[in-house]
Coordinates of N, CA and C in Angstrom, one line a residue:
I361 N -5.6 -36.4 3.1 CA -6.8 -36.0 2.6 C -7.8 -35.5 3.7
D362 N -8.6 -34.5 3.4 CA -9.5 -34.0 4.4 C -10.9 -33.8 3.9
L363 N -11.8 -34.6 4.3 CA -13.2 -34.6 3.8 C -14.0 -33.7 4.6
S364 N -13.5 -33.1 5.7 CA -14.3 -32.3 6.6 C -14.3 -30.8 6.3
V365 N -13.7 -30.4 5.2 CA -13.5 -29.0 4.8 C -14.8 -28.3 4.8
G366 N -15.8 -28.8 4.0 CA -17.1 -28.1 3.9 C -17.7 -27.8 5.3
S367 N -17.8 -28.9 6.1 CA -18.4 -28.7 7.4 C -17.6 -27.8 8.3
T368 N -16.3 -27.9 8.2 CA -15.5 -26.9 9.1 C -15.7 -25.5 8.7
I369 N -15.9 -25.2 7.4 CA -16.2 -23.9 6.9 C -17.6 -23.4 7.6
A370 N -18.5 -24.3 7.5 CA -19.8 -23.9 8.1 C -19.7 -23.7 9.7
L371 N -19.0 -24.6 10.4 CA -18.8 -24.5 11.8 C -18.0 -23.2 12.1
S372 N -16.9 -22.9 11.4 CA -16.2 -21.7 11.7 C -17.0 -20.4 11.4
G373 N -17.8 -20.4 10.3 CA -18.6 -19.3 10.1 C -19.7 -19.1 11.1
I374 N -20.3 -20.2 11.6 CA -21.2 -20.0 12.7 C -20.6 -19.5 14.0
A375 N -19.4 -20.0 14.3 CA -18.7 -19.4 15.5 C -18.3 -17.9 15.3
A376 N -17.9 -17.5 14.1 CA -17.7 -16.1 13.9 C -18.9 -15.3 14.0
A377 N -20.0 -15.8 13.5 CA -21.3 -15.0 13.5 C -21.8 -14.9 14.9
L378 N -21.7 -15.9 15.7 CA -22.1 -15.9 17.1 C -21.2 -14.9 17.9
A379 N -20.0 -14.9 17.6 CA -19.0 -13.8 18.3 C -19.5 -12.4 17.9
L380 N -19.8 -12.2 16.6 CA -20.2 -10.9 16.2 C -21.6 -10.5 16.8
R381 N -22.5 -11.5 16.9 CA -23.8 -11.2 17.5 C -23.7 -10.9 19.0
A382 N -22.7 -11.5 19.6 CA -22.5 -11.2 21.0 C -21.7 -9.9 21.2
E383 N -21.4 -9.2 20.1 CA -20.7 -8.0 20.1 C -19.3 -8.1 20.7
W384 N -18.6 -9.2 20.4 CA -17.2 -9.4 20.8 C -16.2 -8.5 20.0
G385 N -16.7 -8.1 18.9 CA -15.8 -7.3 18.0 C -15.2 -8.1 16.8
P386 N -14.8 -7.4 15.8 CA -14.3 -8.1 14.6 C -13.1 -8.9 14.9
A387 N -12.2 -8.4 15.6 CA -10.9 -9.1 15.9 C -11.2 -10.4 16.6
A388 N -12.1 -10.4 17.6 CA -12.4 -11.6 18.3 C -13.1 -12.6 17.4
A389 N -13.9 -12.1 16.5 CA -14.6 -13.0 15.5 C -13.6 -13.7 14.6
V390 N -12.6 -12.9 14.2 CA -11.5 -13.6 13.4 C -10.8 -14.7 14.2
A391 N -10.4 -14.4 15.4 CA -9.7 -15.3 16.3 C -10.6 -16.6 16.6
V392 N -11.9 -16.4 16.8 CA -12.8 -17.4 17.0 C -12.9 -18.4 15.9
A393 N -13.0 -17.8 14.6 CA -13.1 -18.6 13.5 C -11.9 -19.4 13.2
V394 N -10.7 -18.8 13.3 CA -9.4 -19.5 13.1 C -9.2 -20.6 14.1
A395 N -9.5 -20.2 15.4 CA -9.4 -21.2 16.5 C -10.3 -22.5 16.3
T396 N -11.5 -22.2 15.8 CA -12.4 -23.3 15.6 C -11.9 -24.2 14.5
G397 N -11.5 -23.6 13.4 CA -10.9 -24.4 12.3 C -9.7 -25.2 12.8
T398 N -8.8 -24.5 13.5 CA -7.6 -25.2 14.0 C -8.0 -26.4 14.9
A399 N -9.0 -26.2 15.8 CA -9.3 -27.3 16.7 C -9.9 -28.5 15.9
V400 N -10.6 -28.3 14.9 CA -11.1 -29.4 14.1 C -9.9 -30.1 13.4
G401 N -8.9 -29.3 12.9 CA -7.8 -29.9 12.2 C -6.9 -30.7 13.3
L402 N -6.7 -30.1 14.4 CA -6.0 -30.8 15.5 C -6.6 -32.1 15.9
A403 N -8.0 -32.1 16.0 CA -8.7 -33.4 16.3 C -8.5 -34.4 15.1
N404 N -8.6 -34.0 13.9 CA -8.4 -34.9 12.8 C -6.9 -35.5 12.9
G405 N -6.0 -34.6 13.0 CA -4.5 -35.0 13.1 C -4.2 -35.9 14.2
A406 N -4.8 -35.6 15.4 CA -4.6 -36.4 16.6 C -5.1 -37.8 16.5
I407 N -6.4 -37.9 16.0 CA -7.0 -39.2 15.8 C -6.3 -40.0 14.8
I408 N -6.0 -39.4 13.6 CA -5.3 -40.1 12.6 C -4.0 -40.7 13.0
V409 N -3.2 -39.8 13.7 CA -1.9 -40.3 14.2 C -1.9 -41.2 15.4
G410 N -2.8 -40.8 16.4 CA -2.8 -41.5 17.7 C -3.5 -42.8 17.5
A411 N -4.6 -42.9 16.8 CA -5.3 -44.2 16.6 C -4.9 -45.0 15.3
R412 N -4.0 -44.3 14.6 CA -3.5 -44.9 13.3 C -4.6 -45.4 12.4
M413 N -5.5 -44.4 12.2 CA -6.7 -44.7 11.4 C -6.5 -44.0 10.1
M414 N -7.2 -44.5 9.1 CA -7.1 -43.9 7.7 C -7.7 -42.5 7.7
P415 N -7.0 -41.5 7.1 CA -7.5 -40.2 7.0 C -8.9 -40.0 6.4
F416 N -9.2 -40.9 5.4 CA -10.5 -40.9 4.7 C -11.6 -41.1 5.8
I417 N -11.4 -42.2 6.6 CA -12.5 -42.5 7.6 C -12.6 -41.5 8.6
V418 N -11.5 -41.0 9.2 CA -11.5 -40.0 10.2 C -12.1 -38.7 9.8
T419 N -11.7 -38.2 8.7 CA -12.2 -36.9 8.2 C -13.7 -37.0 7.7
L420 N -14.0 -38.2 7.2 CA -15.4 -38.5 6.9 C -16.3 -38.4 8.1
G421 N -15.9 -39.0 9.2 CA -16.6 -38.9 10.4 C -16.6 -37.5 11.0
M422 N -15.5 -36.7 10.8 CA -15.5 -35.3 11.3 C -16.4 -34.5 10.5
L423 N -16.6 -34.8 9.2 CA -17.5 -34.1 8.4 C -18.9 -34.1 9.0
G424 N -19.4 -35.2 9.6 CA -20.7 -35.2 10.2 C -20.6 -34.5 11.6
V425 N -19.5 -34.7 12.3 CA -19.4 -34.1 13.7 C -19.4 -32.6 13.6
A426 N -18.6 -32.0 12.7 CA -18.5 -30.6 12.5 C -19.9 -30.0 12.0
R427 N -20.5 -30.6 11.1 CA -21.8 -30.2 10.6 C -22.8 -30.2 11.7
G428 N -22.9 -31.3 12.4 CA -23.8 -31.4 13.5 C -23.5 -30.3 14.6
L429 N -22.3 -30.0 14.9 CA -22.0 -28.9 15.9 C -22.4 -27.6 15.4
A430 N -22.3 -27.4 14.0 CA -22.7 -26.1 13.5 C -24.2 -25.9 13.6
K431 N -24.9 -27.0 13.4 CA -26.4 -27.0 13.5 C -26.8 -26.8 15.0
L432 N -26.1 -27.5 15.8 CA -26.4 -27.4 17.3 C -26.2 -26.0 17.9
L433 N -25.0 -25.4 17.5 CA -24.7 -24.1 18.1 C -25.6 -23.0 17.5
S434 N -26.1 -23.2 16.2 CA -26.9 -22.2 15.6 C -28.4 -22.4 15.8
G435 N -28.8 -23.5 16.5 CA -30.2 -23.9 16.7 C -30.9 -24.3 15.3
E436 N -30.0 -24.8 14.4 CA -30.5 -25.2 13.1 C -31.1 -24.1 12.3
Q437 N -30.6 -22.8 12.5 CA -31.1 -21.7 11.7 C -29.9 -20.7 11.5
T438 N -30.1 -19.8 10.6 CA -29.0 -18.9 10.3 C -28.8 -17.9 11.5
V439 N -27.5 -17.5 11.6 CA -27.2 -16.6 12.8 C -26.9 -15.2 12.2
N440 N -27.7 -14.2 12.4 CA -27.6 -12.9 12.0 C -26.8 -12.1 13.0
F441 N -26.1 -11.0 12.5 CA -25.3 -10.2 13.4 C -25.3 -8.7 12.9
H442 N -24.9 -7.9 13.8 CA -24.8 -6.5 13.4 C -23.6 -6.2 12.4
G443 N -23.9 -5.3 11.6 CA -22.8 -5.0 10.5 C -21.5 -4.5 11.2
S444 N -20.4 -4.8 10.5 CA -19.1 -4.3 10.8 C -18.2 -4.3 9.6
W445 N -17.0 -3.9 9.7 CA -16.1 -3.9 8.5 C -16.0 -5.3 8.0
L446 N -16.1 -6.3 8.8 CA -16.0 -7.7 8.4 C -17.2 -8.1 7.5
D447 N -18.3 -7.4 7.7 CA -19.5 -7.7 7.0 C -19.4 -7.5 5.6
H448 N -18.4 -6.7 5.1 CA -18.2 -6.4 3.7 C -16.9 -6.9 3.2
A449 N -16.2 -7.8 3.9 CA -14.9 -8.1 3.5 C -14.8 -8.9 2.2
M450 N -15.9 -9.5 1.7 CA -16.0 -10.2 0.5 C -16.7 -9.4 -0.6
Q451 N -17.0 -8.2 -0.4 CA -17.7 -7.4 -1.4 C -16.8 -6.6 -2.2
P452 N -16.9 -6.6 -3.5 CA -15.9 -5.9 -4.4 C -15.9 -4.4 -4.3
F453 N -17.1 -3.8 -3.9 CA -17.1 -2.3 -3.7 C -17.5 -2.0 -2.3
P454 N -16.6 -1.5 -1.5 CA -16.8 -1.1 -0.1 C -18.0 -0.2 0.1
M455 N -18.6 -0.3 1.2 CA -19.7 0.6 1.5 C -19.2 2.0 2.0
R456 N -20.0 3.0 2.0 CA -19.5 4.3 2.4 C -19.1 4.4 3.8
S457 N -19.7 3.5 4.7 CA -19.5 3.5 6.1 C -18.2 2.7 6.4
D458 N -17.6 2.0 5.5 CA -16.4 1.2 5.8 C -15.2 2.2 5.9
P459 N -14.2 1.6 6.6 CA -12.9 2.4 6.7 C -12.4 2.8 5.4
W460 N -11.7 3.9 5.4 CA -11.2 4.5 4.1 C -10.2 3.6 3.4
I461 N -9.5 2.8 4.1 CA -8.5 1.9 3.5 C -9.2 0.9 2.5
L462 N -10.4 0.5 2.8 CA -11.1 -0.5 1.9 C -11.4 0.2 0.6
H463 N -11.6 1.5 0.6 CA -11.9 2.2 -0.7 C -10.7 2.3 -1.6
A464 N -9.5 2.0 -1.1 CA -8.4 2.1 -2.0 C -8.1 0.8 -2.7
L465 N -8.9 -0.2 -2.4 CA -8.7 -1.5 -3.0 C -9.6 -1.7 -4.2
V466 N -9.0 -2.3 -5.3 CA -9.8 -2.4 -6.5 C -10.7 -3.6 -6.4
V467 N -10.3 -4.7 -5.7 CA -11.1 -5.9 -5.6 C -11.5 -6.0 -4.1
A468 N -12.3 -7.1 -3.8 CA -12.6 -7.3 -2.4 C -11.4 -7.6 -1.5
P469 N -11.4 -7.1 -0.3 CA -10.3 -7.4 0.6 C -10.1 -8.9 0.8
G470 N -11.2 -9.7 0.7 CA -11.0 -11.2 0.8 C -10.1 -11.8 -0.3
V471 N -10.1 -11.1 -1.5 CA -9.3 -11.6 -2.6 C -7.8 -11.3 -2.3
W472 N -7.5 -10.2 -1.7 CA -6.1 -9.9 -1.3 C -5.7 -10.8 -0.2
L473 N -6.6 -11.1 0.7 CA -6.2 -12.0 1.8 C -5.9 -13.4 1.3
A474 N -6.7 -13.9 0.3 CA -6.5 -15.1 -0.3 C -5.1 -15.2 -1.1
A475 N -4.8 -14.1 -1.8 CA -3.6 -14.0 -2.5 C -2.4 -14.0 -1.5
A476 N -2.5 -13.3 -0.5 CA -1.4 -13.2 0.5 C -1.2 -14.6 1.2
L477 N -2.3 -15.3 1.5 CA -2.1 -16.6 2.1 C -1.5 -17.6 1.1
A478 N -1.9 -17.5 -0.2 CA -1.4 -18.4 -1.1 C 0.1 -18.2 -1.3
L479 N 0.5 -16.9 -1.3 CA 1.9 -16.6 -1.5 C 2.7 -17.1 -0.3
A480 N 2.1 -16.9 0.9 CA 2.8 -17.3 2.2 C 3.0 -18.9 2.2
M481 N 1.9 -19.6 1.8 CA 2.0 -21.0 1.8 C 2.9 -21.6 0.7
S482 N 3.0 -20.9 -0.4 CA 3.9 -21.3 -1.4 C 5.4 -21.2 -0.9
V483 N 5.6 -20.1 -0.2 CA 7.0 -20.0 0.4 C 7.2 -21.1 1.4
V484 N 6.2 -21.4 2.2 CA 6.4 -22.4 3.3 C 6.6 -23.7 2.6
M485 N 5.9 -24.1 1.5 CA 6.1 -25.4 0.9 C 7.4 -25.5 0.1
S486 N 7.9 -24.5 -0.4 CA 9.0 -24.5 -1.2 C 10.3 -24.1 -0.6
R487 N 10.3 -23.4 0.5 CA 11.5 -22.8 1.1 C 11.7 -23.3 2.6
S488 N 10.8 -23.8 3.3 CA 10.9 -24.1 4.7 C 11.2 -25.7 4.8
I489 N 11.8 -25.9 6.0 CA 12.0 -27.3 6.4 C 10.7 -28.1 6.5
F490 N 9.7 -27.4 7.1 CA 8.4 -28.0 7.3 C 7.8 -28.4 5.9
G491 N 7.9 -27.6 4.9 CA 7.4 -27.9 3.6 C 8.2 -29.1 3.0
R492 N 9.5 -29.1 3.1 CA 10.2 -30.2 2.6 C 9.8 -31.6 3.3
H493 N 9.6 -31.4 4.6 CA 9.2 -32.6 5.3 C 7.8 -33.1 4.8
L494 N 6.9 -32.3 4.5 CA 5.7 -32.6 4.0 C 5.7 -33.4 2.7
Y495 N 6.6 -32.8 1.8 CA 6.8 -33.5 0.5 C 7.4 -34.9 0.7
A496 N 8.4 -35.0 1.6 CA 9.1 -36.2 1.9 C 8.1 -37.3 2.4
I497 N 7.2 -36.9 3.4 CA 6.3 -37.8 3.9 C 5.3 -38.3 2.9
G498 N 4.8 -37.3 2.0 CA 3.9 -37.7 1.0 C 4.4 -38.6 0.0
S499 N 5.8 -38.4 -0.3 CA 6.4 -39.3 -1.3 C 6.7 -40.7 -0.8
N500 N 7.2 -40.8 0.5 CA 7.5 -42.1 1.0 C 7.6 -41.9 2.5
E501 N 6.5 -42.3 3.2 CA 6.5 -42.1 4.7 C 7.5 -42.9 5.4
A502 N 7.7 -44.1 5.0 CA 8.7 -45.0 5.7 C 10.1 -44.4 5.5
A503 N 10.5 -44.0 4.4 CA 11.8 -43.4 4.1 C 12.0 -42.2 4.9
A504 N 10.9 -41.4 5.0 CA 11.0 -40.1 5.7 C 11.3 -40.4 7.2
R505 N 10.6 -41.4 7.8 CA 10.8 -41.8 9.2 C 12.2 -42.2 9.4
L506 N 12.8 -43.0 8.5 CA 14.1 -43.5 8.6 C 15.1 -42.3 8.5
C507 N 14.8 -41.3 7.8 CA 15.7 -40.1 7.6 C 15.7 -39.2 8.9
G508 N 14.8 -39.6 9.9 CA 14.8 -38.8 11.1 C 13.7 -37.7 11.2
I509 N 12.8 -37.7 10.3 CA 11.7 -36.7 10.2 C 10.6 -37.2 11.2
R510 N 10.2 -36.3 12.0 CA 9.1 -36.6 13.0 C 7.8 -36.6 12.3
V511 N 7.5 -37.8 11.8 CA 6.3 -38.0 10.8 C 5.1 -37.7 11.5
R512 N 4.8 -38.1 12.8 CA 3.6 -38.0 13.5 C 3.4 -36.5 13.8
A513 N 4.4 -35.8 14.3 CA 4.3 -34.4 14.6 C 4.0 -33.6 13.3
V514 N 4.6 -33.9 12.2 CA 4.4 -33.1 11.0 C 3.0 -33.3 10.5
K515 N 2.5 -34.6 10.6 CA 1.1 -34.8 10.2 C 0.1 -34.0 11.0
V516 N 0.3 -34.0 12.3 CA -0.6 -33.2 13.1 C -0.6 -31.8 12.8
A517 N 0.6 -31.3 12.6 CA 0.8 -29.9 12.3 C 0.2 -29.6 10.9
A518 N 0.2 -30.5 10.0 CA -0.3 -30.3 8.6 C -1.9 -30.1 8.8
Y519 N -2.5 -31.0 9.5 CA -3.9 -31.0 9.7 C -4.4 -29.7 10.4
A520 N -3.6 -29.4 11.4 CA -3.9 -28.2 12.2 C -3.8 -26.9 11.3
L521 N -2.8 -26.8 10.5 CA -2.6 -25.7 9.6 C -3.7 -25.7 8.5
A522 N -4.1 -26.8 8.0 CA -5.2 -26.9 7.1 C -6.5 -26.5 7.7
G523 N -6.7 -26.9 9.0 CA -7.9 -26.4 9.8 C -7.9 -24.9 9.9
A524 N -6.8 -24.3 10.3 CA -6.7 -22.9 10.5 C -7.1 -22.1 9.2
L525 N -6.6 -22.6 8.1 CA -6.9 -21.9 6.8 C -8.3 -22.1 6.5
T526 N -8.9 -23.3 6.8 CA -10.3 -23.6 6.6 C -11.1 -22.6 7.5
G527 N -10.7 -22.4 8.6 CA -11.4 -21.4 9.5 C -11.4 -20.0 8.9
V528 N -10.3 -19.6 8.2 CA -10.3 -18.3 7.5 C -11.4 -18.4 6.4
A529 N -11.4 -19.5 5.7 CA -12.4 -19.6 4.6 C -13.9 -19.6 5.2
G530 N -14.1 -20.1 6.3 CA -15.4 -20.0 7.0 C -15.7 -18.6 7.4
L531 N -14.7 -17.8 7.9 CA -15.0 -16.4 8.2 C -15.3 -15.7 6.9
L532 N -14.7 -15.9 5.8 CA -15.0 -15.2 4.6 C -16.3 -15.6 4.0
E533 N -16.7 -16.9 4.2 CA -18.0 -17.3 3.8 C -19.1 -16.6 4.6
C534 N -18.8 -16.4 5.9 CA -19.8 -15.7 6.7 C -20.0 -14.3 6.3
T535 N -18.9 -13.6 6.0 CA -18.9 -12.2 5.6 C -19.6 -12.1 4.2
R536 N -19.4 -13.1 3.3 CA -20.1 -13.0 2.0 C -21.5 -13.2 2.1
L537 N -22.0 -14.1 3.0 CA -23.4 -14.3 3.2 C -24.1 -13.3 4.1
H538 N -23.2 -12.5 4.8 CA -23.8 -11.5 5.9 C -24.5 -12.3 7.0
Q539 N -24.2 -13.6 7.2 CA -24.8 -14.4 8.3 C -24.1 -15.7 8.4
G540 N -24.2 -16.3 9.5 CA -23.7 -17.7 9.7 C -24.7 -18.7 9.3
D541 N -24.4 -19.6 8.4 CA -25.3 -20.5 7.8 C -24.8 -22.0 8.1
P542 N -25.5 -22.8 8.9 CA -25.0 -24.1 9.2 C -25.1 -25.1 8.0
S543 N -25.8 -24.7 7.0 CA -25.9 -25.6 5.9 C -25.0 -25.2 4.7
T544 N -24.2 -24.2 4.8 CA -23.4 -23.7 3.7 C -22.2 -24.6 3.5
A545 N -21.6 -24.5 2.3 CA -20.4 -25.2 1.9 C -20.6 -26.7 1.8
G546 N -21.8 -27.2 1.6 CA -22.0 -28.6 1.5 C -21.4 -29.1 0.2
G547 N -20.6 -30.1 0.3 CA -19.9 -30.7 -0.9 C -18.7 -30.0 -1.3
R548 N -18.3 -28.9 -0.6 CA -17.1 -28.1 -0.9 C -15.8 -29.0 -0.9
E549 N -15.8 -30.0 -0.1 CA -14.7 -30.9 0.0 C -14.4 -31.6 -1.4
L550 N -15.4 -31.9 -2.1 CA -15.2 -32.5 -3.5 C -14.6 -31.4 -4.4
D551 N -15.0 -30.2 -4.3 CA -14.4 -29.1 -5.2 C -12.9 -28.9 -4.8
V552 N -12.6 -29.1 -3.5 CA -11.2 -29.0 -3.1 C -10.4 -30.1 -3.7
I553 N -10.9 -31.3 -3.6 CA -10.1 -32.5 -4.1 C -9.9 -32.3 -5.7
A554 N -11.0 -31.9 -6.3 CA -10.9 -31.7 -7.8 C -9.9 -30.6 -8.1
A555 N -9.9 -29.5 -7.4 CA -9.1 -28.4 -7.7 C -7.6 -28.8 -7.5
V556 N -7.2 -29.4 -6.4 CA -5.8 -29.7 -6.3 C -5.3 -30.8 -7.2
V557 N -6.2 -31.7 -7.6 CA -5.8 -32.7 -8.6 C -5.7 -32.1 -9.9
I558 N -6.6 -31.3 -10.3 CA -6.5 -30.6 -11.6 C -5.3 -29.7 -11.6
G559 N -4.9 -29.1 -10.5 CA -3.8 -28.3 -10.4 C -2.4 -29.0 -10.3
G560 N -2.4 -30.3 -10.4 CA -1.2 -31.1 -10.6 C -0.8 -31.9 -9.3
A561 N -1.5 -31.7 -8.2 CA -1.2 -32.5 -7.0 C -1.6 -33.9 -7.2
S562 N -0.9 -34.9 -6.5 CA -1.2 -36.3 -6.7 C -1.9 -36.8 -5.4
L563 N -2.9 -37.6 -5.6 CA -3.6 -38.2 -4.4 C -2.6 -39.3 -3.8
S564 N -1.6 -39.7 -4.4 CA -0.6 -40.6 -3.9 C 0.4 -39.9 -3.1
G565 N 0.5 -38.5 -3.2 CA 1.4 -37.7 -2.4 C 2.7 -37.4 -3.0
G566 N 3.4 -36.4 -2.4 CA 4.7 -36.1 -2.9 C 4.9 -35.1 -4.0
T567 N 3.8 -34.8 -4.7 CA 3.8 -33.8 -5.7 C 2.7 -32.8 -5.6
G568 N 2.9 -31.6 -6.2 CA 1.9 -30.6 -6.2 C 2.4 -29.3 -5.7
T569 N 1.8 -28.2 -6.1 CA 2.2 -26.9 -5.7 C 1.0 -26.0 -5.3
V570 N 1.2 -25.0 -4.5 CA 0.1 -24.1 -4.2 C -0.4 -23.4 -5.4
G571 N 0.5 -22.9 -6.3 CA 0.1 -22.3 -7.5 C -0.8 -23.1 -8.3
G572 N -0.4 -24.4 -8.4 CA -1.3 -25.3 -9.2 C -2.7 -25.5 -8.6
A573 N -2.7 -25.6 -7.3 CA -4.0 -25.7 -6.6 C -4.9 -24.4 -6.8
I574 N -4.2 -23.3 -6.9 CA -5.0 -22.0 -7.1 C -5.6 -22.0 -8.5
I575 N -4.7 -22.5 -9.5 CA -5.3 -22.6 -10.9 C -6.4 -23.6 -11.0
G576 N -6.3 -24.7 -10.3 CA -7.3 -25.7 -10.2 C -8.6 -25.1 -9.7
A577 N -8.5 -24.3 -8.6 CA -9.6 -23.7 -7.9 C -10.3 -22.7 -8.9
L578 N -9.5 -22.0 -9.6 CA -10.1 -21.0 -10.6 C -10.8 -21.7 -11.7
I579 N -10.3 -22.9 -12.1 CA -10.9 -23.6 -13.2 C -12.3 -24.2 -12.7
M580 N -12.3 -24.7 -11.4 CA -13.6 -25.2 -10.9 C -14.5 -24.1 -10.7
G581 N -14.0 -22.8 -10.3 CA -14.9 -21.7 -10.1 C -15.6 -21.3 -11.4
V582 N -14.8 -21.2 -12.5 CA -15.3 -20.8 -13.8 C -16.3 -21.9 -14.3
L583 N -15.9 -23.2 -14.0 CA -16.8 -24.3 -14.5 C -18.2 -24.2 -13.8
R584 N -18.1 -23.9 -12.5 CA -19.4 -23.8 -11.8 C -20.2 -22.6 -12.2
N585 N -19.6 -21.4 -12.3 CA -20.3 -20.2 -12.8 C -20.9 -20.4 -14.2
G586 N -20.0 -21.0 -15.0 CA -20.5 -21.2 -16.4 C -21.7 -22.2 -16.4
S587 N -21.7 -23.2 -15.6 CA -22.7 -24.2 -15.6 C -24.0 -23.6 -15.1
Q588 N -23.9 -22.7 -14.2 CA -25.1 -22.0 -13.6 C -25.8 -21.2 -14.8
L589 N -25.1 -20.7 -15.7 CA -25.6 -19.8 -16.8 C -26.2 -20.6 -17.9
L590 N -25.7 -21.9 -18.0 CA -26.1 -22.8 -19.1 C -27.0 -23.9 -18.9
W591 N -26.9 -24.5 -17.6 CA -27.6 -25.7 -17.4 C -28.4 -25.6 -16.0
S592 N -29.2 -26.6 -15.8 CA -30.0 -26.7 -14.6 C -29.0 -27.2 -13.5
S593 N -29.5 -27.1 -12.2 CA -28.7 -27.5 -11.1 C -28.4 -29.0 -11.1
S594 N -29.3 -29.9 -11.6 CA -29.0 -31.3 -11.7 C -27.9 -31.6 -12.7
T595 N -28.0 -30.9 -13.8 CA -27.0 -31.1 -14.9 C -25.6 -30.6 -14.3
Q596 N -25.6 -29.5 -13.6 CA -24.3 -29.0 -13.0 C -23.7 -30.0 -12.1
E597 N -24.5 -30.7 -11.3 CA -24.0 -31.8 -10.4 C -23.4 -32.9 -11.2
I598 N -24.0 -33.3 -12.3 CA -23.5 -34.4 -13.1 C -22.1 -34.0 -13.7
I599 N -22.1 -32.7 -14.2 CA -20.8 -32.3 -14.8 C -19.7 -32.2 -13.8
I600 N -19.9 -31.6 -12.7 CA -18.9 -31.5 -11.6 C -18.5 -32.9 -11.2
G601 N -19.4 -33.9 -11.1 CA -19.1 -35.3 -10.7 C -18.2 -35.9 -11.7
V602 N -18.5 -35.7 -13.0 CA -17.7 -36.2 -14.1 C -16.3 -35.7 -14.1
V603 N -16.2 -34.3 -13.9 CA -14.9 -33.7 -13.8 C -14.0 -34.3 -12.7
I604 N -14.6 -34.5 -11.5 CA -13.9 -35.1 -10.4 C -13.4 -36.5 -10.7
I605 N -14.3 -37.3 -11.3 CA -13.9 -38.7 -11.7 C -12.8 -38.7 -12.7
V606 N -12.9 -37.8 -13.7 CA -11.8 -37.7 -14.8 C -10.5 -37.2 -14.2
A607 N -10.6 -36.2 -13.3 CA -9.4 -35.7 -12.7 C -8.6 -36.7 -11.9
V608 N -9.4 -37.5 -11.1 CA -8.8 -38.5 -10.2 C -8.2 -39.6 -11.1
G609 N -9.0 -40.0 -12.2 CA -8.6 -41.0 -13.1 C -7.2 -40.6 -13.8
I610 N -7.2 -39.3 -14.2 CA -5.9 -38.9 -14.8 C -4.7 -38.9 -13.8
D611 N -5.0 -38.6 -12.6 CA -4.0 -38.7 -11.5 C -3.5 -40.1 -11.4
R612 N -4.4 -41.0 -11.4 CA -4.0 -42.4 -11.2 C -3.2 -42.9 -12.4
L613 N -3.6 -42.5 -13.6 CA -2.9 -42.9 -14.8 C -1.5 -42.4 -14.8
R614 N -1.4 -41.0 -14.4 CA -0.1 -40.4 -14.4 C 0.8 -41.1 -13.4
H615 N 0.3 -41.5 -12.2 CA 1.1 -42.2 -11.2 C 1.5 -43.5 -11.7
R616 N 0.7 -44.3 -12.5 CA 1.2 -45.6 -13.0 C 2.2 -45.4 -14.0
M617 N 2.2 -44.4 -14.8 CA 3.2 -44.1 -15.9 C 4.5 -43.8 -15.2
Q618 N 4.5 -43.1 -14.1 CA 5.7 -42.7 -13.4 C 6.4 -43.9 -12.7
T619 N 5.5 -44.9 -12.3 CA 6.1 -46.1 -11.6 C 6.3 -47.2 -12.5

């Protein structure tokens, strides 16, 4: 589990915005955002594996560290930058000044990127040795170790990969807001947990698919958007909290029935 997702999104977005403001170019901004997320993921994995600490505690601490770094780098204010093609990557209708290729897309380029990453990760999880090792470790870590799987290395790689993908999310969040915001994505980690559990993944490990997580994320998105139209912000928070509790409760019940 990774509770630092929301803070890593904010930190990666700030890093990308700073790179764009310094006129490093869009390609450098992408690299900086992904590298920032990867660094946070590597730190999480290294501490969890090296110090043999609980992921919940380590990533909870990293939640505060990443958020604090985002505020420190940004001076606790939003970071504005000059427009580029990245500035419109999450917009459904490209601007006239954008490259012609963006005008051929029906939806925002960020949606195509998310779909491509989901497809790639689905193949990795279902067809690669790394994916099979992840399922094995989640199902029974001791048995996986006895089967010769390098559990520690796979764990670190998993957190690093998750961090890299979170860095991409931070970049897309930055382009959606047209600025780097150190306070963005607060509580996003709870949405992630709810999405994957609703999508069929188990907090006990060993089960779940990328496709199921995508469906869970879509359900959470529809739920949040619908709540904004019908209820106040306080009511929305109550509803989302109840959904998370119910989703985790169903997961635990399902796990007990299987055992």
